[in-house]
Amino acid sequence: MRNLELLRRRSGDADNLDRAEYLLLRTLAAIGPSDICTLAAGLGLDPSTAGRQVAVMAGKGLVERCSSATDRRRSIISPTRQGLDRMNGERERRRVATAELLDGWSEADLRTLGEMFTRYNRAVAERCLVPARSDPPDPLAATEALLPHPAGQG
């Protein structure tokens, strides 16, 4: 993550999301509209920290809050169209930058890197974020983000 953040800062693009914004938007895109406690658990954060991030991002128009249909005291956080567009732009910038860094690596090396990242991320998630999964990991899942997409795809 530190290396991706370094690449982001060096790009000079003012439209880039910072790491916290990007991760929060990616989490909302993956789990759907959520209350602060669910979002915090998905990010591995304290609810007060997630709440502060949401407040800043709402001020930037990246997320919106609405009252829960079942409990009006609870807010449900959703990404805005602008938030999703910026998240997707950031994802593509990261994919391109990573593909450029790995240009010239063999397919076997990329597969090994993907397998190791998948294994590491599963271990962190199982320990810190979510209950253990019963389905076997897909060793190619992490590799897909590293490989350039053919024209017209991705």
CSV table of C-alpha atoms in Angstrom, one decimal:
chain,number,residue,atom,x,y,z
A,1,MET,CA,0.0,0.0,0.0
A,2,ARG,CA,2.9,2.4,0.8
A,3,ASN,CA,4.2,2.0,-2.7
A,4,LEU,CA,0.9,2.6,-4.3
A,5,GLU,CA,0.5,5.7,-2.2
A,6,LEU,CA,3.9,6.9,-3.3
A,7,LEU,CA,2.9,6.4,-6.9
A,8,ARG,CA,-0.4,8.3,-6.3
A,9,ARG,CA,1.4,11.3,-4.7
A,10,ARG,CA,4.0,11.4,-7.5
A,11,SER,CA,1.4,11.5,-10.2
A,12,GLY,CA,0.5,15.1,-9.4
A,13,ASP,CA,-3.1,14.5,-10.4
A,14,ALA,CA,-5.3,16.6,-8.1
A,15,ASP,CA,-8.3,14.3,-8.8
A,16,ASN,CA,-6.6,11.3,-7.1
A,17,LEU,CA,-8.3,10.0,-4.0
A,18,ASP,CA,-6.2,9.5,-0.9
A,19,ARG,CA,-5.7,6.0,0.5
A,20,ALA,CA,-8.4,6.3,3.1
A,21,GLU,CA,-11.0,7.7,0.6
A,22,TYR,CA,-10.2,5.0,-1.9
A,23,LEU,CA,-10.4,2.1,0.6
A,24,LEU,CA,-13.7,3.4,2.0
A,25,LEU,CA,-15.2,3.7,-1.4
A,26,ARG,CA,-14.0,0.3,-2.4
A,27,THR,CA,-15.4,-1.2,0.7
A,28,LEU,CA,-18.8,0.5,0.1
A,29,ALA,CA,-18.8,-0.7,-3.5
A,30,ALA,CA,-18.1,-4.3,-2.3
A,31,ILE,CA,-20.5,-4.5,0.7
A,32,GLY,CA,-23.1,-2.0,-0.4
A,33,PRO,CA,-24.7,0.8,1.6
A,34,SER,CA,-23.8,0.3,5.2
A,35,ASP,CA,-24.1,1.9,8.7
A,36,ILE,CA,-20.9,3.2,10.3
A,37,CYS,CA,-20.4,0.1,12.4
A,38,THR,CA,-20.6,-2.3,9.5
A,39,LEU,CA,-18.3,0.0,7.4
A,40,ALA,CA,-15.8,0.3,10.2
A,41,ALA,CA,-15.7,-3.5,10.6
A,42,GLY,CA,-15.1,-3.9,6.9
A,43,LEU,CA,-12.2,-1.4,7.0
A,44,GLY,CA,-10.8,-2.7,10.3
A,45,LEU,CA,-11.3,0.7,11.9
A,46,ASP,CA,-12.9,2.1,15.1
A,47,PRO,CA,-16.4,3.4,14.3
A,48,SER,CA,-15.4,6.9,15.4
A,49,THR,CA,-12.5,6.9,12.9
A,50,ALA,CA,-14.8,5.7,10.1
A,51,GLY,CA,-17.4,8.3,11.1
A,52,ARG,CA,-14.8,11.1,10.8
A,53,GLN,CA,-13.7,9.8,7.4
A,54,VAL,CA,-17.3,9.6,6.2
A,55,ALA,CA,-18.0,13.2,7.4
A,56,VAL,CA,-15.0,14.5,5.4
A,57,MET,CA,-16.0,12.5,2.3
A,58,ALA,CA,-19.6,13.6,2.5
A,59,GLY,CA,-18.3,17.2,2.5
A,60,LYS,CA,-16.5,16.4,-0.7
A,61,GLY,CA,-19.6,14.8,-2.3
A,62,LEU,CA,-18.0,11.3,-2.4
A,63,VAL,CA,-20.6,9.7,-0.1
A,64,GLU,CA,-24.0,10.5,1.2
A,65,ARG,CA,-25.9,9.7,4.4
A,66,CYS,CA,-29.5,8.8,4.7
A,67,SER,CA,-31.6,7.6,7.6
A,68,SER,CA,-32.1,3.9,8.0
A,69,ALA,CA,-35.6,2.8,7.0
A,70,THR,CA,-35.8,0.6,10.2
A,71,ASP,CA,-34.1,2.9,12.7
A,72,ARG,CA,-34.1,6.7,11.9
A,73,ARG,CA,-31.3,7.2,14.5
A,74,ARG,CA,-28.9,5.2,12.3
A,75,SER,CA,-27.3,6.6,9.2
A,76,ILE,CA,-26.7,4.5,6.1
A,77,ILE,CA,-23.7,5.5,4.0
A,78,SER,CA,-23.7,5.1,0.3
A,79,PRO,CA,-21.1,6.2,-2.4
A,80,THR,CA,-22.3,9.0,-4.7
A,81,ARG,CA,-22.0,8.7,-8.5
A,82,GLN,CA,-19.0,11.1,-8.2
A,83,GLY,CA,-17.5,8.9,-5.5
A,84,LEU,CA,-17.8,5.8,-7.6
A,85,ASP,CA,-16.5,7.5,-10.7
A,86,ARG,CA,-13.4,8.8,-8.8
A,87,MET,CA,-12.9,5.4,-7.2
A,88,ASN,CA,-13.0,3.7,-10.6
A,89,GLY,CA,-10.6,6.3,-12.0
A,90,GLU,CA,-8.2,5.7,-9.2
A,91,ARG,CA,-8.5,1.9,-9.6
A,92,GLU,CA,-7.5,2.3,-13.3
A,93,ARG,CA,-4.6,4.6,-12.5
A,94,ARG,CA,-3.3,2.1,-9.9
A,95,ARG,CA,-3.8,-0.8,-12.4
A,96,VAL,CA,-1.9,1.1,-15.1
A,97,ALA,CA,0.9,2.2,-12.8
A,98,THR,CA,1.3,-1.4,-11.4
A,99,ALA,CA,1.3,-2.9,-14.9
A,100,GLU,CA,4.0,-0.5,-15.9
A,101,LEU,CA,6.1,-1.4,-12.9
A,102,LEU,CA,5.7,-5.1,-13.6
A,103,ASP,CA,6.3,-4.8,-17.4
A,104,GLY,CA,8.8,-7.5,-18.4
A,105,TRP,CA,8.0,-9.8,-15.5
A,106,SER,CA,7.3,-13.4,-16.6
A,107,GLU,CA,3.8,-14.8,-16.4
A,108,ALA,CA,5.1,-17.3,-13.8
A,109,ASP,CA,6.5,-14.4,-11.7
A,110,LEU,CA,3.2,-12.5,-11.9
A,111,ARG,CA,1.3,-15.6,-11.0
A,112,THR,CA,3.5,-16.2,-8.0
A,113,LEU,CA,3.1,-12.5,-6.9
A,114,GLY,CA,-0.6,-12.8,-7.3
A,115,GLU,CA,-0.7,-16.0,-5.3
A,116,MET,CA,1.3,-14.5,-2.5
A,117,PHE,CA,-0.8,-11.3,-2.3
A,118,THR,CA,-4.0,-13.4,-2.3
A,119,ARG,CA,-2.6,-15.6,0.5
A,120,TYR,CA,-1.4,-12.6,2.6
A,121,ASN,CA,-4.7,-10.7,2.1
A,122,ARG,CA,-6.8,-13.7,3.1
A,123,ALA,CA,-4.7,-14.2,6.2
A,124,VAL,CA,-5.2,-10.6,7.2
A,125,ALA,CA,-8.9,-10.7,6.4
A,126,GLU,CA,-9.5,-13.9,8.3
A,127,ARG,CA,-7.6,-12.6,11.4
A,128,CYS,CA,-8.8,-9.0,11.4
A,129,LEU,CA,-11.9,-8.3,9.2
A,130,VAL,CA,-14.2,-11.2,8.4
A,131,PRO,CA,-14.9,-14.8,9.5
A,132,ALA,CA,-12.8,-17.4,7.7
A,133,ARG,CA,-14.1,-18.3,4.3
A,134,SER,CA,-15.1,-21.9,3.5
A,135,ASP,CA,-14.4,-21.6,-0.2
A,136,PRO,CA,-10.8,-22.1,-1.4
A,137,PRO,CA,-8.9,-19.0,-2.5
A,138,ASP,CA,-8.6,-18.2,-6.1
A,139,PRO,CA,-4.9,-17.8,-6.7
A,140,LEU,CA,-5.4,-15.9,-9.9
A,141,ALA,CA,-7.7,-13.2,-8.4
A,142,ALA,CA,-4.9,-10.9,-7.3
A,143,THR,CA,-3.0,-11.5,-10.5
A,144,GLU,CA,-5.9,-10.2,-12.7
A,145,ALA,CA,-5.4,-6.6,-11.3
A,146,LEU,CA,-1.7,-6.8,-12.3
A,147,LEU,CA,-2.1,-7.8,-15.9
A,148,PRO,CA,-3.0,-5.3,-18.6
A,149,HIS,CA,-6.5,-5.6,-19.9
A,150,PRO,CA,-7.0,-6.2,-23.7
A,151,ALA,CA,-8.3,-3.2,-25.6
A,152,GLY,CA,-12.0,-2.6,-24.9
A,153,GLN,CA,-12.0,-4.6,-21.6
A,154,GLY,CA,-11.6,-3.8,-18.0
